Amino acid sequence: GEEARLHRGLDMGVNDYIVRPVNTSELLARVRTQVKRKRYADFLRSRLEQTVEMAVLDPLTALHNRHYLNSHMKTLFEESADRGRALSVMLIDVDHFKSINDTYGHDAGDEVLRELALRLKRNIRGIDLACRLGGEEFVVVMPDTSIDSAYLVAERLRQCIAATPFFVGDQNGSIDVTASVGVAALEFAEDTPDLILKRADQALYCAKR
């Protein structure tokens, strides 16, 4: 009967119901209630998404953060090692960044980091993992990429950064920015994510000299 159908509807996820004959005032009141519930649910979902983003994204550049790198590089590393596939890492550091901050101010420095992140994303693939380590240092993990291919990507990125001045606001105009890049790859059976990052850091140190 009517009551059995009502129970089935509620079991299937119906939020509300109204019986005939329909009272217009009651109908409007129930519709308003459902609209409020929907708006509140959307608000909660939006807040949850923002919280998740804050946990894994760098707020300045919108790249992934160090926490995300630490939790996902191990997975990418293990997948590559298990399948015998190549994996390379690029470590990028803005040259003389302290001087940029001291000369043009921290707002200009932030603009440089944001623009560099955009240029970085334009020069890598969708499967590559780009993160801001902190300060002016960035890392890109590149699955299925040999060290020779990684060198080509690194040089293309370095030239992309140096070729076009960075606009840092009406007051300061544009400034020339360069970056150094260190590259390392999965090479040895005893390699770990930390060892590869350490080799990339050593390569970056050599590139800066």
Short mmCIF file of C-alpha atoms in Angstrom, two decimals:
data_model
loop_
_atom_site.label_atom_id
_atom_site.label_comp_id
_atom_site.label_asym_id
_atom_site.label_seq_id
_atom_site.Cartn_x
_atom_site.Cartn_y
_atom_site.Cartn_z
CA GLY A 1 0.00 0.00 0.00
CA GLU A 2 0.83 3.66 0.26
CA GLU A 3 2.82 3.20 3.47
CA ALA A 4 4.90 0.36 1.97
CA ARG A 5 5.78 2.52 -1.06
CA LEU A 6 6.74 5.34 1.29
CA HIS A 7 9.09 3.05 3.24
CA ARG A 8 10.67 1.78 0.01
CA GLY A 9 11.24 5.36 -1.15
CA LEU A 10 12.90 6.32 2.13
CA ASP A 11 15.08 3.19 1.96
CA MET A 12 16.17 4.23 -1.54
CA GLY A 13 17.33 7.63 -0.31
CA VAL A 14 14.30 9.89 -0.68
CA ASN A 15 14.87 12.96 1.53
CA ASP A 16 11.28 14.11 1.90
CA TYR A 17 7.78 13.46 0.67
CA ILE A 18 4.39 15.09 0.45
CA VAL A 19 0.97 13.46 0.26
CA ARG A 20 -2.00 14.36 -1.92
CA PRO A 21 -3.94 16.53 -2.00
CA VAL A 22 -0.96 18.87 -2.22
CA ASN A 23 -1.04 21.92 0.01
CA THR A 24 0.79 24.74 -1.80
CA SER A 25 2.13 26.34 1.38
CA GLU A 26 3.43 23.02 2.65
CA LEU A 27 5.01 22.26 -0.73
CA LEU A 28 6.84 25.61 -0.82
CA ALA A 29 8.04 25.18 2.76
CA ARG A 30 9.41 21.69 2.03
CA VAL A 31 11.12 22.88 -1.18
CA ARG A 32 12.77 25.74 0.71
CA THR A 33 13.99 23.27 3.34
CA GLN A 34 15.50 20.99 0.69
CA VAL A 35 17.20 23.92 -1.05
CA LYS A 36 18.76 24.97 2.28
CA ARG A 37 19.95 21.40 2.89
CA LYS A 38 21.48 21.24 -0.59
CA ARG A 39 23.29 24.56 -0.11
CA TYR A 40 24.63 23.43 3.25
CA ALA A 41 25.80 20.09 1.79
CA ASP A 42 27.55 21.96 -1.04
CA PHE A 43 29.19 24.27 1.50
CA LEU A 44 30.47 21.31 3.54
CA ARG A 45 31.77 19.57 0.39
CA SER A 46 33.56 22.75 -0.69
CA ARG A 47 35.18 23.15 2.74
CA LEU A 48 36.30 19.52 2.67
CA GLU A 49 37.85 19.95 -0.78
CA GLN A 50 39.64 23.11 0.41
CA THR A 51 40.96 21.25 3.46
CA VAL A 52 42.27 18.41 1.31
CA GLU A 53 43.91 20.89 -1.08
CA MET A 54 45.55 22.73 1.81
CA ALA A 55 47.01 19.44 3.03
CA VAL A 56 48.71 18.56 -0.28
CA LEU A 57 49.18 21.84 -2.18
CA ASP A 58 51.61 24.69 -1.70
CA PRO A 59 49.38 27.77 -1.20
CA LEU A 60 51.70 30.15 -3.08
CA THR A 61 52.36 28.19 -6.28
CA ALA A 62 49.51 25.61 -6.28
CA LEU A 63 52.12 22.89 -6.87
CA HIS A 64 52.15 19.88 -4.59
CA ASN A 65 53.97 20.39 -1.30
CA ARG A 66 56.78 18.51 0.44
CA HIS A 67 54.29 16.39 2.41
CA TYR A 68 52.71 15.15 -0.83
CA LEU A 69 56.14 14.49 -2.33
CA ASN A 70 57.19 12.42 0.68
CA SER A 71 54.07 10.26 0.50
CA HIS A 72 53.97 9.77 -3.29
CA MET A 73 57.59 9.65 -4.45
CA LYS A 74 58.06 6.33 -2.65
CA THR A 75 55.14 4.86 -4.64
CA LEU A 76 56.48 6.15 -7.97
CA PHE A 77 59.95 4.89 -7.06
CA GLU A 78 58.75 1.40 -6.12
CA GLU A 79 56.63 1.09 -9.28
CA SER A 80 59.60 2.01 -11.46
CA ALA A 81 61.99 -0.30 -9.60
CA ASP A 82 59.57 -3.24 -9.70
CA ARG A 83 58.95 -2.85 -13.45
CA GLY A 84 62.56 -2.12 -14.32
CA ARG A 85 61.58 1.26 -15.76
CA ALA A 86 63.51 4.51 -15.76
CA LEU A 87 62.80 7.31 -13.28
CA SER A 88 64.53 10.67 -13.04
CA VAL A 89 64.39 13.60 -10.65
CA MET A 90 65.03 17.30 -11.31
CA LEU A 91 65.88 19.70 -8.50
CA ILE A 92 65.38 23.37 -9.45
CA ASP A 93 66.66 26.36 -7.49
CA VAL A 94 66.19 30.06 -8.34
CA ASP A 95 69.57 31.74 -8.59
CA HIS A 96 70.27 34.67 -6.23
CA PHE A 97 66.72 34.57 -4.86
CA LYS A 98 67.71 36.33 -1.63
CA SER A 99 68.98 39.22 -3.74
CA ILE A 100 65.61 39.39 -5.54
CA ASN A 101 63.80 39.61 -2.20
CA ASP A 102 66.24 42.18 -0.83
CA THR A 103 66.14 44.37 -3.95
CA TYR A 104 62.50 44.18 -5.02
CA GLY A 105 60.69 43.01 -1.86
CA HIS A 106 59.05 39.76 -0.80
CA ASP A 107 55.91 40.39 -2.88
CA ALA A 108 58.10 40.45 -5.99
CA GLY A 109 59.81 37.29 -4.79
CA ASP A 110 56.43 35.60 -4.46
CA GLU A 111 55.52 36.67 -8.01
CA VAL A 112 58.74 35.12 -9.28
CA LEU A 113 57.94 31.81 -7.57
CA ARG A 114 54.38 31.79 -8.93
CA GLU A 115 55.53 32.50 -12.48
CA LEU A 116 58.31 29.94 -12.25
CA ALA A 117 55.76 27.32 -11.17
CA LEU A 118 53.66 28.13 -14.26
CA ARG A 119 56.66 27.82 -16.58
CA LEU A 120 57.64 24.60 -14.85
CA LYS A 121 54.20 23.07 -15.42
CA ARG A 122 54.29 24.07 -19.11
CA ASN A 123 57.54 22.16 -19.62
CA ILE A 124 56.65 18.82 -18.03
CA ARG A 125 54.11 16.07 -18.70
CA GLY A 126 50.89 15.34 -16.89
CA ILE A 127 52.35 12.18 -15.32
CA ASP A 128 55.31 14.08 -13.83
CA LEU A 129 55.07 15.07 -10.16
CA ALA A 130 56.01 18.73 -9.58
CA CYS A 131 56.39 19.99 -6.01
CA ARG A 132 57.68 23.02 -4.17
CA LEU A 133 60.13 21.82 -1.56
CA GLY A 134 60.15 25.16 0.20
CA GLY A 135 61.74 28.56 -0.30
CA GLU A 136 62.95 28.87 -3.89
CA GLU A 137 63.51 25.14 -4.42
CA PHE A 138 61.34 22.86 -6.56
CA VAL A 139 61.48 19.18 -7.47
CA VAL A 140 60.04 17.20 -10.38
CA VAL A 141 59.78 13.40 -10.33
CA MET A 142 59.61 12.01 -13.88
CA PRO A 143 58.54 8.37 -14.34
CA ASP A 144 59.63 6.51 -17.50
CA THR A 145 62.34 9.12 -18.12
CA SER A 146 66.00 8.29 -18.68
CA ILE A 147 68.65 10.61 -17.32
CA ASP A 148 69.51 11.74 -20.87
CA SER A 149 65.88 12.73 -21.48
CA ALA A 150 65.80 14.44 -18.08
CA TYR A 151 68.86 16.52 -19.06
CA LEU A 152 67.00 17.70 -22.16
CA VAL A 153 63.94 18.67 -20.08
CA ALA A 154 66.16 20.43 -17.54
CA GLU A 155 67.93 22.47 -20.23
CA ARG A 156 64.63 23.37 -21.91
CA LEU A 157 63.24 24.52 -18.55
CA ARG A 158 66.39 26.48 -17.71
CA GLN A 159 66.22 28.30 -21.04
CA CYS A 160 62.47 28.95 -20.65
CA ILE A 161 63.11 30.62 -17.29
CA ALA A 162 66.04 32.72 -18.54
CA ALA A 163 64.59 33.72 -21.92
CA THR A 164 61.69 35.90 -20.76
CA PRO A 165 61.91 38.43 -17.89
CA PHE A 166 59.52 37.94 -14.96
CA PHE A 167 56.85 40.62 -14.49
CA VAL A 168 56.72 41.48 -10.78
CA GLY A 169 54.21 44.34 -10.63
CA ASP A 170 53.84 47.86 -11.99
CA GLN A 171 56.25 49.31 -9.45
CA ASN A 172 59.15 46.98 -10.24
CA GLY A 173 58.34 46.07 -13.83
CA SER A 174 60.18 43.02 -15.12
CA ILE A 175 63.35 41.39 -13.83
CA ASP A 176 65.68 38.80 -15.31
CA VAL A 177 65.63 35.48 -13.48
CA THR A 178 67.77 32.39 -13.91
CA ALA A 179 67.64 28.99 -12.26
CA SER A 180 70.00 26.08 -11.76
CA VAL A 181 68.88 22.48 -12.22
CA GLY A 182 70.30 19.26 -10.83
CA VAL A 183 69.34 15.90 -12.33
CA ALA A 184 69.61 12.35 -11.00
CA ALA A 185 68.08 9.01 -11.93
CA LEU A 186 67.22 5.59 -10.56
CA GLU A 187 70.44 3.68 -11.31
CA PHE A 188 71.38 1.19 -8.60
CA ALA A 189 69.66 -1.72 -6.87
CA GLU A 190 70.23 -0.09 -3.48
CA ASP A 191 68.76 3.26 -4.57
CA THR A 192 66.09 4.89 -2.42
CA PRO A 193 64.11 8.11 -2.97
CA ASP A 194 66.38 9.87 -0.47
CA LEU A 195 69.54 8.74 -2.27
CA ILE A 196 68.26 9.97 -5.64
CA LEU A 197 67.26 13.32 -4.14
CA LYS A 198 70.69 13.56 -2.53
CA ARG A 199 72.40 12.97 -5.90
CA ALA A 200 70.12 15.55 -7.53
CA ASP A 201 71.10 17.99 -4.78
CA GLN A 202 74.79 17.32 -5.42
CA ALA A 203 74.24 17.88 -9.15
CA LEU A 204 72.43 21.14 -8.35
CA TYR A 205 75.38 22.25 -6.21
CA CYS A 206 77.72 21.60 -9.14
CA ALA A 207 75.40 23.47 -11.53
CA LYS A 208 75.47 26.53 -9.28
CA ARG A 209 79.27 26.68 -9.15
#
